[in-house]
PDB file of C-alpha atoms in Angstrom:
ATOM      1  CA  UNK A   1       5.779  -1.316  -8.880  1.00 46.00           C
ATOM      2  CA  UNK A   2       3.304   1.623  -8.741  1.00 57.00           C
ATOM      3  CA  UNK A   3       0.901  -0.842 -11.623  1.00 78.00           C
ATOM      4  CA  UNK A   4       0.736  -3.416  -9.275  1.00 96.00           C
ATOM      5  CA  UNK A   5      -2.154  -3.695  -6.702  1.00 98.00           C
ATOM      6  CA  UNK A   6       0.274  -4.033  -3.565  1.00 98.00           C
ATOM      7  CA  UNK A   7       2.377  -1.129  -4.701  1.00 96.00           C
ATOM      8  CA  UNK A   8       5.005  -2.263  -3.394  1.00 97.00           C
ATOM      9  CA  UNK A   9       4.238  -3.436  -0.434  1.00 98.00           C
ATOM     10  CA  UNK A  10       5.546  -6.645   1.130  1.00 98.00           C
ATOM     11  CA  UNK A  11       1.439  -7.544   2.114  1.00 98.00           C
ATOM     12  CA  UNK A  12      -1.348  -5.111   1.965  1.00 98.00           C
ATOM     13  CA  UNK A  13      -3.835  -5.015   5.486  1.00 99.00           C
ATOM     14  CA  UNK A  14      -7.404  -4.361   4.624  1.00 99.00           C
ATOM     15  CA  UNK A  15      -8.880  -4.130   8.270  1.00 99.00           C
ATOM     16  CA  UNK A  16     -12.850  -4.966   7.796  1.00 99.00           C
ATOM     17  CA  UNK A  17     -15.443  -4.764  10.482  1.00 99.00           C
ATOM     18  CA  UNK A  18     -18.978  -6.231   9.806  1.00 98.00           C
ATOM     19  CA  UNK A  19     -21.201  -4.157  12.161  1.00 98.00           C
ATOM     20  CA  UNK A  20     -23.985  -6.727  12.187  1.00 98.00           C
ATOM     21  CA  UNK A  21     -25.809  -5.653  15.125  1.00 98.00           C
ATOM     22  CA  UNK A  22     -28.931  -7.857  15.949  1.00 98.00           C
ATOM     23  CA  UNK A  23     -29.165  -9.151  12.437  1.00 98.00           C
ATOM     24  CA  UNK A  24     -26.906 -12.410  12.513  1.00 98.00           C
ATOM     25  CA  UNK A  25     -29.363 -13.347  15.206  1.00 98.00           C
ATOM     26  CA  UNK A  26     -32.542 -12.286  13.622  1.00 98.00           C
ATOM     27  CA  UNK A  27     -31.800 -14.621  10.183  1.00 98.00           C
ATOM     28  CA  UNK A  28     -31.686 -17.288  12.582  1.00 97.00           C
ATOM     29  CA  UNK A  29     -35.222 -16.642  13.270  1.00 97.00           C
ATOM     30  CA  UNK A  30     -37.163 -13.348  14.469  1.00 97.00           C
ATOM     31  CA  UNK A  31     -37.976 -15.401  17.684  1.00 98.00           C
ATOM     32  CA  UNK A  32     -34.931 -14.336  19.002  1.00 98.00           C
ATOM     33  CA  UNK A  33     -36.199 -10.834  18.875  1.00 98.00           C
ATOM     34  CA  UNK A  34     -38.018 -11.658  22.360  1.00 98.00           C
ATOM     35  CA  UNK A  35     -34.528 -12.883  23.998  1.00 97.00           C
ATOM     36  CA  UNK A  36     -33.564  -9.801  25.991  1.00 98.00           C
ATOM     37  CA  UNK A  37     -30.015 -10.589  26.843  1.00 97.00           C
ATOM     38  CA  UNK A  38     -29.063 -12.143  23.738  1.00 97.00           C
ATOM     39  CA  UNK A  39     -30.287  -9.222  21.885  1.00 98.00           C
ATOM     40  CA  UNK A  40     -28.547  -6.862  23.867  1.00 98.00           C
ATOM     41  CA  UNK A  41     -25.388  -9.352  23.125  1.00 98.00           C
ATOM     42  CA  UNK A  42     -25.638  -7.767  19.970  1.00 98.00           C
ATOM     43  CA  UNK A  43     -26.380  -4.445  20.421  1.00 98.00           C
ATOM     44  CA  UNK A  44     -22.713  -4.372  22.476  1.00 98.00           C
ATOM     45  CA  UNK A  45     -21.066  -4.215  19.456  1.00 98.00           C
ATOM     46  CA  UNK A  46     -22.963  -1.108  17.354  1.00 98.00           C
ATOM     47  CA  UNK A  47     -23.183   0.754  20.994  1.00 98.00           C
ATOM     48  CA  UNK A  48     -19.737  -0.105  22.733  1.00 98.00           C
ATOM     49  CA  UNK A  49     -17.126  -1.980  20.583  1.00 98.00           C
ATOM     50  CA  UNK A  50     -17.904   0.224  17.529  1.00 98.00           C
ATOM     51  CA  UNK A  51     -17.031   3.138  19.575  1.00 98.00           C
ATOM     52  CA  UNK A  52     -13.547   1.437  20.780  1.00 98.00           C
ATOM     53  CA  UNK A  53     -12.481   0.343  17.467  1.00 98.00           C
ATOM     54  CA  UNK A  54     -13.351   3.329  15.807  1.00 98.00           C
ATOM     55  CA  UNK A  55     -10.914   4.925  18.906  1.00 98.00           C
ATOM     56  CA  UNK A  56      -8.197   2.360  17.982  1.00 98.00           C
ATOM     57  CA  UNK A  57      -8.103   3.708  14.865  1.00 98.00           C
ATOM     58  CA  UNK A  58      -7.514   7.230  15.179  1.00 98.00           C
ATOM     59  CA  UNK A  59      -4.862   6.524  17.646  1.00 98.00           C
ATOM     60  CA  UNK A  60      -3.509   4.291  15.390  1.00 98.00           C
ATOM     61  CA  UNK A  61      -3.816   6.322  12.043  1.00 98.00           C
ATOM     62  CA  UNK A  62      -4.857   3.177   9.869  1.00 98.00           C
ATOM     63  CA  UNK A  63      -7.686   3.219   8.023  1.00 98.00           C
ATOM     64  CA  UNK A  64     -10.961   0.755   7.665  1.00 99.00           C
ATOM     65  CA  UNK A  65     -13.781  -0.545   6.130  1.00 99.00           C
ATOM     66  CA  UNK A  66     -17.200  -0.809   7.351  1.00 99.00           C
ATOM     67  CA  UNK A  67     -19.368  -3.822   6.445  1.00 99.00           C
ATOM     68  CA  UNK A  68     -23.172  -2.584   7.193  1.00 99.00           C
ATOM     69  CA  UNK A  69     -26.186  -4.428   6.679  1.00 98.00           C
ATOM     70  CA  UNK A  70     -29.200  -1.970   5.745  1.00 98.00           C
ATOM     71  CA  UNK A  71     -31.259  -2.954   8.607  1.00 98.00           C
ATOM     72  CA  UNK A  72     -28.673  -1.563  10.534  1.00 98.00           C
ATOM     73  CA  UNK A  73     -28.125   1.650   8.863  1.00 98.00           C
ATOM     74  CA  UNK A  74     -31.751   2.136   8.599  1.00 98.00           C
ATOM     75  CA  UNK A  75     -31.902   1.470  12.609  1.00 98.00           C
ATOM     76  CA  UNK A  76     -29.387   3.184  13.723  1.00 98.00           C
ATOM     77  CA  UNK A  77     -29.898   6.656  11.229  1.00 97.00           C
ATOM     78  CA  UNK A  78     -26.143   8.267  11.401  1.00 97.00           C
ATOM     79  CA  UNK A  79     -24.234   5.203  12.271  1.00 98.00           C
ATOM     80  CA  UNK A  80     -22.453   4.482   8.647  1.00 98.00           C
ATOM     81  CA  UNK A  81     -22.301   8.511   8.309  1.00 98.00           C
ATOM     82  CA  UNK A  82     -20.268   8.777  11.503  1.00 98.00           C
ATOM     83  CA  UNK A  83     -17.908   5.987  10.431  1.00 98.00           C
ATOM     84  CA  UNK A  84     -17.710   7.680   6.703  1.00 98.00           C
ATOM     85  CA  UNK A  85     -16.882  11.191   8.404  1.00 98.00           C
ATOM     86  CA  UNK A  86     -13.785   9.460  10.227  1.00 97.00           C
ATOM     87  CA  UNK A  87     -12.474   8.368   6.993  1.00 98.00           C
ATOM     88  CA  UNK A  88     -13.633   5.009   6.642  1.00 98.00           C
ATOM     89  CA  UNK A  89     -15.439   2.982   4.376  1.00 99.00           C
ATOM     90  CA  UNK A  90     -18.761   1.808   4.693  1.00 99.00           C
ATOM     91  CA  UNK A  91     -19.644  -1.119   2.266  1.00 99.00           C
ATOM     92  CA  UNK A  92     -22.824  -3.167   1.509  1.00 98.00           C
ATOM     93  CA  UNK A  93     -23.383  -6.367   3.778  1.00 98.00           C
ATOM     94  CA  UNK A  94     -26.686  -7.357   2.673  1.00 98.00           C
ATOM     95  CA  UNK A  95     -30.189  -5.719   3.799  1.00 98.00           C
ATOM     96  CA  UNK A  96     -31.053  -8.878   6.535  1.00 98.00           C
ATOM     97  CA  UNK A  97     -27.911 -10.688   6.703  1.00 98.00           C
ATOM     98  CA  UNK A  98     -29.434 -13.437   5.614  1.00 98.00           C
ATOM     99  CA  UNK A  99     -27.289 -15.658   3.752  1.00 98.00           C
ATOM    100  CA  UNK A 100     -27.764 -15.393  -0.228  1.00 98.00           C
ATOM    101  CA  UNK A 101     -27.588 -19.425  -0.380  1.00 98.00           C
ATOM    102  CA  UNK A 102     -31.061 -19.442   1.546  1.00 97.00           C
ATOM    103  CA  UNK A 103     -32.262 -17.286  -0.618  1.00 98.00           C
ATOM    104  CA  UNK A 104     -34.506 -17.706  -3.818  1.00 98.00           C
ATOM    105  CA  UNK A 105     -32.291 -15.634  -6.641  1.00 98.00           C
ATOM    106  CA  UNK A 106     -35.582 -12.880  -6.490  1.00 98.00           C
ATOM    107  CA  UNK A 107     -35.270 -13.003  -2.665  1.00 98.00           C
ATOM    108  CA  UNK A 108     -31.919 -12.543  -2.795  1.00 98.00           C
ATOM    109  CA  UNK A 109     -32.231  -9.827  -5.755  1.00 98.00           C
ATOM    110  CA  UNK A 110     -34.823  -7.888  -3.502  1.00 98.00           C
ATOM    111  CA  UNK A 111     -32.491  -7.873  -0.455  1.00 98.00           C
ATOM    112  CA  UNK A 112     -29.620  -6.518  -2.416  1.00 98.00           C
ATOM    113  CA  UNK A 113     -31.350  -3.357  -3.848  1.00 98.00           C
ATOM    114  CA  UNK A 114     -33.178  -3.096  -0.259  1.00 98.00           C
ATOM    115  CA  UNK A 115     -29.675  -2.303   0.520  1.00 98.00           C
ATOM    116  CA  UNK A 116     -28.567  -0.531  -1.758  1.00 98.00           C
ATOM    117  CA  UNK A 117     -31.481   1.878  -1.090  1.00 98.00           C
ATOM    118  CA  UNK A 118     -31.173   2.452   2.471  1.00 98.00           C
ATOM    119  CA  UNK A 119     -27.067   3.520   1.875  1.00 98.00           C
ATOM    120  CA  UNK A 120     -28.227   5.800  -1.175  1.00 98.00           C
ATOM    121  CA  UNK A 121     -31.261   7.743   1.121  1.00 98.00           C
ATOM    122  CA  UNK A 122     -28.396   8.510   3.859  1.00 98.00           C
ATOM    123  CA  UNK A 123     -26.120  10.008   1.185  1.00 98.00           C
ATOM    124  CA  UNK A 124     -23.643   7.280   1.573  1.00 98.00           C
ATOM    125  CA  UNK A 125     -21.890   5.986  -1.650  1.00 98.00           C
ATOM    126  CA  UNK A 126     -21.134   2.507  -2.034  1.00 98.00           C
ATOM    127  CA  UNK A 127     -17.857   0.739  -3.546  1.00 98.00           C
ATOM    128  CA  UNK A 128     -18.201  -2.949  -2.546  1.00 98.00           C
ATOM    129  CA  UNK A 129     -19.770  -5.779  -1.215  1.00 99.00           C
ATOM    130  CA  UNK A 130     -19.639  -8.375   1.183  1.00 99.00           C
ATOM    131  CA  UNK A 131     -22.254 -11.819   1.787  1.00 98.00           C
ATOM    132  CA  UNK A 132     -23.949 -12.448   4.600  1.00 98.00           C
ATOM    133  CA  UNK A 133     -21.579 -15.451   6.247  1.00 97.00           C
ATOM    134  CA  UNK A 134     -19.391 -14.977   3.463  1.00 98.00           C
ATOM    135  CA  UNK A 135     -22.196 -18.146   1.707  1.00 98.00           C
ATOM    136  CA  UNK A 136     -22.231 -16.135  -1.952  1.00 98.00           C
ATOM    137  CA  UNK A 137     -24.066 -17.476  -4.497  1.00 98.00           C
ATOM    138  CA  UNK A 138     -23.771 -18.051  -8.342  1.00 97.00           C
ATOM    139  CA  UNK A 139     -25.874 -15.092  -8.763  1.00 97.00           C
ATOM    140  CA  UNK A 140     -24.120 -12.422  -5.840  1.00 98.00           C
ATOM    141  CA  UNK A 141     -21.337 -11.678  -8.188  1.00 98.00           C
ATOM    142  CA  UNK A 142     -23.630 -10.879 -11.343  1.00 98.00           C
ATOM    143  CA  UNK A 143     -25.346  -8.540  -8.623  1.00 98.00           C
ATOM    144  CA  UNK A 144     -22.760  -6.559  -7.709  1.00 98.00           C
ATOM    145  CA  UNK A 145     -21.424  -5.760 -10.906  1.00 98.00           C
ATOM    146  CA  UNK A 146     -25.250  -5.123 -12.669  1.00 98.00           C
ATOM    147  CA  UNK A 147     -25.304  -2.625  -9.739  1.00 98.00           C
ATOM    148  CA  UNK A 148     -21.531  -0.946 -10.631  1.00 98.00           C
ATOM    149  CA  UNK A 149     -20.072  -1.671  -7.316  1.00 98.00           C
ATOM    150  CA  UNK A 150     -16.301  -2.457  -7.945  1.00 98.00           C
ATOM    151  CA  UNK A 151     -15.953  -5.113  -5.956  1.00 99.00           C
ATOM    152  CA  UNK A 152     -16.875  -8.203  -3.806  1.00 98.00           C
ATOM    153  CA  UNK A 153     -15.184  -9.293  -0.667  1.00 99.00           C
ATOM    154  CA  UNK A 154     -16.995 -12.853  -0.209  1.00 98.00           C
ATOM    155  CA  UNK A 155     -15.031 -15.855  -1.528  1.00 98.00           C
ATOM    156  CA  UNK A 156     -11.546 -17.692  -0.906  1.00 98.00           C
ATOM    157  CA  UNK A 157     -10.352 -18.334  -4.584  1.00 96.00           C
ATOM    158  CA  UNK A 158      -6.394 -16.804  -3.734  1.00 98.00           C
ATOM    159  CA  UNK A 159      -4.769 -14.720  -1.024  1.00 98.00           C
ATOM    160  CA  UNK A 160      -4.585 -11.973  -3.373  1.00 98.00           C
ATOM    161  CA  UNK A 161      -7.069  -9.720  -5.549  1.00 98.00           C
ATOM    162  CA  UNK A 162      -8.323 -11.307  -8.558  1.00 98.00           C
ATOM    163  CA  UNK A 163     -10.884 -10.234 -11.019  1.00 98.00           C
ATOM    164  CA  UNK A 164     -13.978 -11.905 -11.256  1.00 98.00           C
ATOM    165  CA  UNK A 165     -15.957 -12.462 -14.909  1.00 98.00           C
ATOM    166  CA  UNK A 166     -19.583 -11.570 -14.755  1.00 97.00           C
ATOM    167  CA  UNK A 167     -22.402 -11.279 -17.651  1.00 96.00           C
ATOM    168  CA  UNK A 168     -21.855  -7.894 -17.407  1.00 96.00           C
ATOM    169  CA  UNK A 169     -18.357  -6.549 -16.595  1.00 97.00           C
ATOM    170  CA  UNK A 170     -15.517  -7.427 -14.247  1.00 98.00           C
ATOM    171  CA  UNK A 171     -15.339  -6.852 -10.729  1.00 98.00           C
ATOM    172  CA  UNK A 172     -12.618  -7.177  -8.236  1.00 98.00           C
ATOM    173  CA  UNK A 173     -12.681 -10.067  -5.602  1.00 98.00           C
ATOM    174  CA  UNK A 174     -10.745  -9.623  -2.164  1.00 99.00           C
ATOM    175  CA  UNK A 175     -11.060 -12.842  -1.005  1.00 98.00           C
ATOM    176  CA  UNK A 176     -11.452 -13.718   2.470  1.00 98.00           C
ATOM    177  CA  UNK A 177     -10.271 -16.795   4.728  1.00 98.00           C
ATOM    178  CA  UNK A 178     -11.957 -18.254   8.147  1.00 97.00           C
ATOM    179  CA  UNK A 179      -8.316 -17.616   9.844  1.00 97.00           C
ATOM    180  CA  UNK A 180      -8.560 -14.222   9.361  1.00 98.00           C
ATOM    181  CA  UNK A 181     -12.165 -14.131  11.089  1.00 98.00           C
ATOM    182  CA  UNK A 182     -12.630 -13.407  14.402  1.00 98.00           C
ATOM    183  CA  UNK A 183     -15.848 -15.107  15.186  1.00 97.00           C
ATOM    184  CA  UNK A 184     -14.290 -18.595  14.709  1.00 96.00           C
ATOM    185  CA  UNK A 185     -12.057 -17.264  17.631  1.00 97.00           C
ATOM    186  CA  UNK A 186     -14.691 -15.746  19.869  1.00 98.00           C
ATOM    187  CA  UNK A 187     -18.382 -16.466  19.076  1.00 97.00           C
ATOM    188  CA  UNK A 188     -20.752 -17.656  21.421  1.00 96.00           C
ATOM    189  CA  UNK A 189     -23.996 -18.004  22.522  1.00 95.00           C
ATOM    190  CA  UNK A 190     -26.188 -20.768  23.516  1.00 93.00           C
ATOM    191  CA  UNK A 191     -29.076 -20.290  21.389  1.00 93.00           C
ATOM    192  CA  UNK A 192     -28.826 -19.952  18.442  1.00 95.00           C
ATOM    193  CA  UNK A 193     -25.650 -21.897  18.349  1.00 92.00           C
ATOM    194  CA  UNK A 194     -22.927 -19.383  16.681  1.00 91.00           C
ATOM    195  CA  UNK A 195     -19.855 -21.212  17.915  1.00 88.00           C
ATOM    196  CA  UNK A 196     -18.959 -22.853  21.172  1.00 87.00           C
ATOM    197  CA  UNK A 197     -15.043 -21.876  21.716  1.00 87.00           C
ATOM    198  CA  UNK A 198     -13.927 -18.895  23.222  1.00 96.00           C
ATOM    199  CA  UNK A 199      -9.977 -18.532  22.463  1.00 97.00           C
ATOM    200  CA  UNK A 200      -7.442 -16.600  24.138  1.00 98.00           C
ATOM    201  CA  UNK A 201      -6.995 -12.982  22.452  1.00 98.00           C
ATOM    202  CA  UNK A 202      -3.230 -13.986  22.870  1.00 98.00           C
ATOM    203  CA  UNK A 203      -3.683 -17.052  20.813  1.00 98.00           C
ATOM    204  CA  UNK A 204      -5.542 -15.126  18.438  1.00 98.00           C
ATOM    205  CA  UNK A 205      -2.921 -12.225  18.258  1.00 98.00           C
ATOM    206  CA  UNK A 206      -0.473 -15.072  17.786  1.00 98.00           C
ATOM    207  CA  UNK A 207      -2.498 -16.714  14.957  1.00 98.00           C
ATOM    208  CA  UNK A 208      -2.991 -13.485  13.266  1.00 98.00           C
ATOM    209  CA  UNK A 209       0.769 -12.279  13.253  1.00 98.00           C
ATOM    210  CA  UNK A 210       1.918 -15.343  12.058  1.00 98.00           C
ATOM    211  CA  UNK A 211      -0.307 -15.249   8.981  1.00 98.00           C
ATOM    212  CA  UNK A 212       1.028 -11.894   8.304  1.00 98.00           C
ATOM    213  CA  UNK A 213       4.509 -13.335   8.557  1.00 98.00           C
ATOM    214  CA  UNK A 214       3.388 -15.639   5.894  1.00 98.00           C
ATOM    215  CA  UNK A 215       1.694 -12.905   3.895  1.00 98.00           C
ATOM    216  CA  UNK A 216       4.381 -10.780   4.075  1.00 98.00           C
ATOM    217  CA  UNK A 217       6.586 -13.797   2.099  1.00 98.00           C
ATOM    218  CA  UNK A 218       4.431 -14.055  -0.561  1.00 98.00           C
ATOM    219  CA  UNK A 219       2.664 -10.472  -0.588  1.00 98.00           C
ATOM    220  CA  UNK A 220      -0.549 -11.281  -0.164  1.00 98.00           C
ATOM    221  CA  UNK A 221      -3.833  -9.238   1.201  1.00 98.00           C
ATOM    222  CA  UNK A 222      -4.429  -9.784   4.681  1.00 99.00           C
ATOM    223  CA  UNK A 223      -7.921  -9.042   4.809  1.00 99.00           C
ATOM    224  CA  UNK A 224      -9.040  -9.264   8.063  1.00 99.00           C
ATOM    225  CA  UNK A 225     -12.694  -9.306   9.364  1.00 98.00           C
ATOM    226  CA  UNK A 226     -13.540  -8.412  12.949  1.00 98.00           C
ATOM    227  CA  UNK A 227     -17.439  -7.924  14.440  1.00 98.00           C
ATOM    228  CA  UNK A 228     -17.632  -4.988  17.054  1.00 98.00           C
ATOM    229  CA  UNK A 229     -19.783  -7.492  18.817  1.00 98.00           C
ATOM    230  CA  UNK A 230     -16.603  -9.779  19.497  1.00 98.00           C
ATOM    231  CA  UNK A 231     -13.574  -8.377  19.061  1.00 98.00           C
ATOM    232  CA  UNK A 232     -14.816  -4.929  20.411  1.00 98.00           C
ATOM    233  CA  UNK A 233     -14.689  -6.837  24.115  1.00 98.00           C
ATOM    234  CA  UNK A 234     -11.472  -4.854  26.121  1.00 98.00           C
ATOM    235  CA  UNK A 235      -9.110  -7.462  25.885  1.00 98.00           C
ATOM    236  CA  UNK A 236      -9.952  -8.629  22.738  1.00 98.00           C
ATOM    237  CA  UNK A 237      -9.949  -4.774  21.409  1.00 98.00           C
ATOM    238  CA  UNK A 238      -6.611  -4.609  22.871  1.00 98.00           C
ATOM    239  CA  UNK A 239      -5.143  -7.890  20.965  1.00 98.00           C
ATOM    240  CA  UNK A 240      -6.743  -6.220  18.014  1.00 98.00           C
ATOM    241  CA  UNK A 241      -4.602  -2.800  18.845  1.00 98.00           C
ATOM    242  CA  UNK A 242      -0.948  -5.014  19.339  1.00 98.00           C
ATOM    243  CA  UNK A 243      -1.937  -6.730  15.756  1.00 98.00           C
ATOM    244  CA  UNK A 244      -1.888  -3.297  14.440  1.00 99.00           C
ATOM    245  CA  UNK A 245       0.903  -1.754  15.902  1.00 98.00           C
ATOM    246  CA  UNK A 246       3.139  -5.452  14.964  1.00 98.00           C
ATOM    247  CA  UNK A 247       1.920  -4.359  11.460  1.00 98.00           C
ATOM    248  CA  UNK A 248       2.789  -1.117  11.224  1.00 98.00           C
ATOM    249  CA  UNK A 249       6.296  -1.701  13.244  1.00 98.00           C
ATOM    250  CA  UNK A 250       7.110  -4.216  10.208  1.00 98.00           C
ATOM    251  CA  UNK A 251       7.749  -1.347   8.374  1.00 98.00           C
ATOM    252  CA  UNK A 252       6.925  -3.025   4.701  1.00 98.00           C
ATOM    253  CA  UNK A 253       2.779  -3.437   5.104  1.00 98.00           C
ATOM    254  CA  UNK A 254       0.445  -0.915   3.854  1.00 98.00           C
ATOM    255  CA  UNK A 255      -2.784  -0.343   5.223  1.00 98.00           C
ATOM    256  CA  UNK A 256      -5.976   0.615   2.827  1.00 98.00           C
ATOM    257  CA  UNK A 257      -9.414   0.614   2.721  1.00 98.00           C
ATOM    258  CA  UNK A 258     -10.661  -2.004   0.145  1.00 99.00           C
ATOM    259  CA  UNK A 259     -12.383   0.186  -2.410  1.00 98.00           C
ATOM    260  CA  UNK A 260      -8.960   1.553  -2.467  1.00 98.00           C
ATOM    261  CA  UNK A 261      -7.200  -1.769  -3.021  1.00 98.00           C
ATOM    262  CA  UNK A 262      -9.768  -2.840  -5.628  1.00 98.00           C
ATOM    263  CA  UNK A 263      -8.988   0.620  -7.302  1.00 98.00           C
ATOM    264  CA  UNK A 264      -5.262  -0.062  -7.742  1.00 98.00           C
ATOM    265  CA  UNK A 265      -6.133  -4.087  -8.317  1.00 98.00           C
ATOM    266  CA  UNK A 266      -8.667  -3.056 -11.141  1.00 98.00           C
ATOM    267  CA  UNK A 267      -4.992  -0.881 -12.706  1.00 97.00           C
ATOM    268  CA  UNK A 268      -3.334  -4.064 -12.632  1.00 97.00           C
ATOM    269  CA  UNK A 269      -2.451  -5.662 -16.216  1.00 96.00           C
ATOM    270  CA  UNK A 270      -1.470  -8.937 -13.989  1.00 96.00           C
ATOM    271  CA  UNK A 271      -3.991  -9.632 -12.416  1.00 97.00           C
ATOM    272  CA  UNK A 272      -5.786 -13.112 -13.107  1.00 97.00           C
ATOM    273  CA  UNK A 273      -9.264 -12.952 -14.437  1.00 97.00           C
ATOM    274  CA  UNK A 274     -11.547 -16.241 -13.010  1.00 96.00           C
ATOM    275  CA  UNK A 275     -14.394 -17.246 -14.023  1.00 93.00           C
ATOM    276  CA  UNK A 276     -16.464 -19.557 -11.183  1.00 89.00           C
ATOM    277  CA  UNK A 277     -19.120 -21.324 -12.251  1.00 92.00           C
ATOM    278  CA  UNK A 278     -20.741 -24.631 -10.182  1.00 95.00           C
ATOM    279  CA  UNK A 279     -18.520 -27.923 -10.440  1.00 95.00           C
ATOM    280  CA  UNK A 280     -19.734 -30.434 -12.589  1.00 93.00           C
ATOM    281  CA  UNK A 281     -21.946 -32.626  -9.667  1.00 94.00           C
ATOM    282  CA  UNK A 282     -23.146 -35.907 -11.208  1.00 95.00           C
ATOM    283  CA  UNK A 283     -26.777 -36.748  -9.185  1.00 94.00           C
ATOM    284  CA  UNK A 284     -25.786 -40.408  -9.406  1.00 94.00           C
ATOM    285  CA  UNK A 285     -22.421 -39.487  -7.815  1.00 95.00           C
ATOM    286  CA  UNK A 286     -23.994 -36.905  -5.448  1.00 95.00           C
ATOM    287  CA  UNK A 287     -27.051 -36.957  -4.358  1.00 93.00           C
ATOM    288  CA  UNK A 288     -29.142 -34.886  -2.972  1.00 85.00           C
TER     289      UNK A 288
END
C-alpha cells in the first residue's frame, strides 16, 4: 500500500488556507481600496485569524498548506516565512488574485511569474499552485508545469489525485469541491457582493464531518480550503479545531501537506492520467 498516494489511509486531509488578505476585494476593483472597514475586513484574517489557526495547529500537531498571493507576501515581508518556519507549506495563489478566466493568456502569464518572483526573492520554494476562485483556465495548467511546480490544486475532475497532461510534462491535480470551502459557508459583505449567507459553524462542522464519513468509504482526499478572514472568526476557528480533532480521533485519516500528497500521487503507477481540453461548443447551439 506504501505505492499508493493514500498510503494506506482510509482518506487523506490536506488542510489549505488561502491567506488572501485585501486582494479578493481589490480584483473586484481598486475602488474598494478607499472603503476603510471593508478593508480592514480583510486585513482580520492575515493579522488575527492567521495567528489562531496557525495556534490550532501546533496544538493540534497536523500540518498545512499555505495558499499566498504575491501581493501579499510582498506586503506583508515575513508572513509566508513565518508560516514555512512552523512547518507548513506555502504555495502560489496568483500575484493579484485575479481570476485567470479574466485574464488575457499574457495577462495571466505576467501575473504568474509576478508570483513566482516575489516567493523566490523571500527564499521561499514553491511546490504547487492554486487559481484565484478556483476559475483555471486552459492555459493555468500548461503554466504550472512550464514553471516545474508539481502540482495544481484548482479543478473538480475526481475526489482523488489525478495527473494532469500538459505540452510539457505531467503534473498532479488535487482537486477541490465548493463543499469543502468555507466561504460558501461564511462570506459576506455588502459591497462587493461575496456571498449573502452566514451559516452556523455547527452546521458547517456537521457538513464537513459527514463528507469525511463519505471520504473515508471511498478513500478519497479531503482537501479542505479555509480563508483566515472567515474561518479564523472564534467560533468558527473553534468548529475548525472539533473538525480536526473528529479527524484525528477516527484513527484511519492521515494528515499531509499537499506537495507531500502530490509527491506520493506522482509514485503512483494507478493513478489516472486526464487530459482536459474545452468541450466541443457549437456557436449555433451556444451562443455567445
Amino acid at each position: 500500500m506504501t505505492d499508493s498516494w493514500h498510503q494506506g489511509a482510509a482518506a487523506v486531509v490536506t488542510l489549505t488556507f488561502d491567506v488572501d488578505a485585501e486582494t479578493p476585494i481589490l480584483a473586484q476593483g481598486r475602488r474598494y481600496a478607499q472603503h476603510a472597514s471593508t478593508m480592514s475586513h480583510q486585513a482580520y484574517g492575515p493579522d488575527v485569524g492567521l495567528p489562531r489557526i496557525l495556534g490550532i495547529l501546533d496544538d493540534l500537531r497536523v500540518p498545512a498548506t499555505f495558499f499566498v498571493p504575491g501581493w501579499v507576501a510582498e506586503q506583508r515581508p515575513g508572513l509566508a516565512g513565518s508560516i514555512v518556519e512552523r512547518g507548513h507549506e506555502v504555495a502560489h495563489h496568483s500575484y493579484s488574485h485575479r481570476a485567470p478566466t479574466s485574464m488575457t493568456p499574457e495577462e495571466e502569464r505576467a501575473d504568474f511569474e509576478r508570483a513566482l518572483a516575489v516567493f523566490a526573492g523571500q527564499g521561499i520554494e514553491i511546490a504547487g499552485h492554486r487559481a484565484a476562485l478556483w476559475e483555471a483556465s486552459w492555459q493555468t495548467a500548461d503554466l504550472v508545469a512550464e514553471h516545474g511546480l508539481r502540482y495544481d490544486s484548482s479543478l473538480m475532475g475526481d475526489d482523488r489525485p489525478y495527473r494532469v497532461a500538459t505540452r510539457t510534462a505531467d503534473i498532479i491535480e488535487l482537486p477541490v469541491h465548493w463543499s469543502l470551502d468555507d466561504w460558501e459557508q461564511y462570506a459576506f459583505l455588502p459591497a462587493p457582493h461575496v456571498g449573502s449567507v452566514i451559516e452556523s459553524p455547527a452546521k458547517v462542522l456537521e457538513l464537513w464531518r459527514a463528507e469525511l464519513d463519505g471520504m473515508r468509504r471511498y478513500r478519497c482526499l479531503f482537501n479542505l480550503c479555509v480563508h483566515p478572514f472567515l474561518s479564523g472568526r472564534p467560533g468558527r476557528a473553534e468548529a475548525l479545531r472539533r473538525f480536526i480533532e473528529y479527524a484525528l480521533e477516527c484513527g484511519d485519516v492521515r494528515f499531509a501537506r499537499c506537495r507531500d500528497v502530490a509527491e506520493a500521487a506522482a509514485g503512483d503507477p494507478d493513478l489516472p492520467t486526464r487530459r482536459p481540453r474545452p468541450p466541443a461548443a457549437d456557436p449555433e447551439i451556444y451562443p455567445g
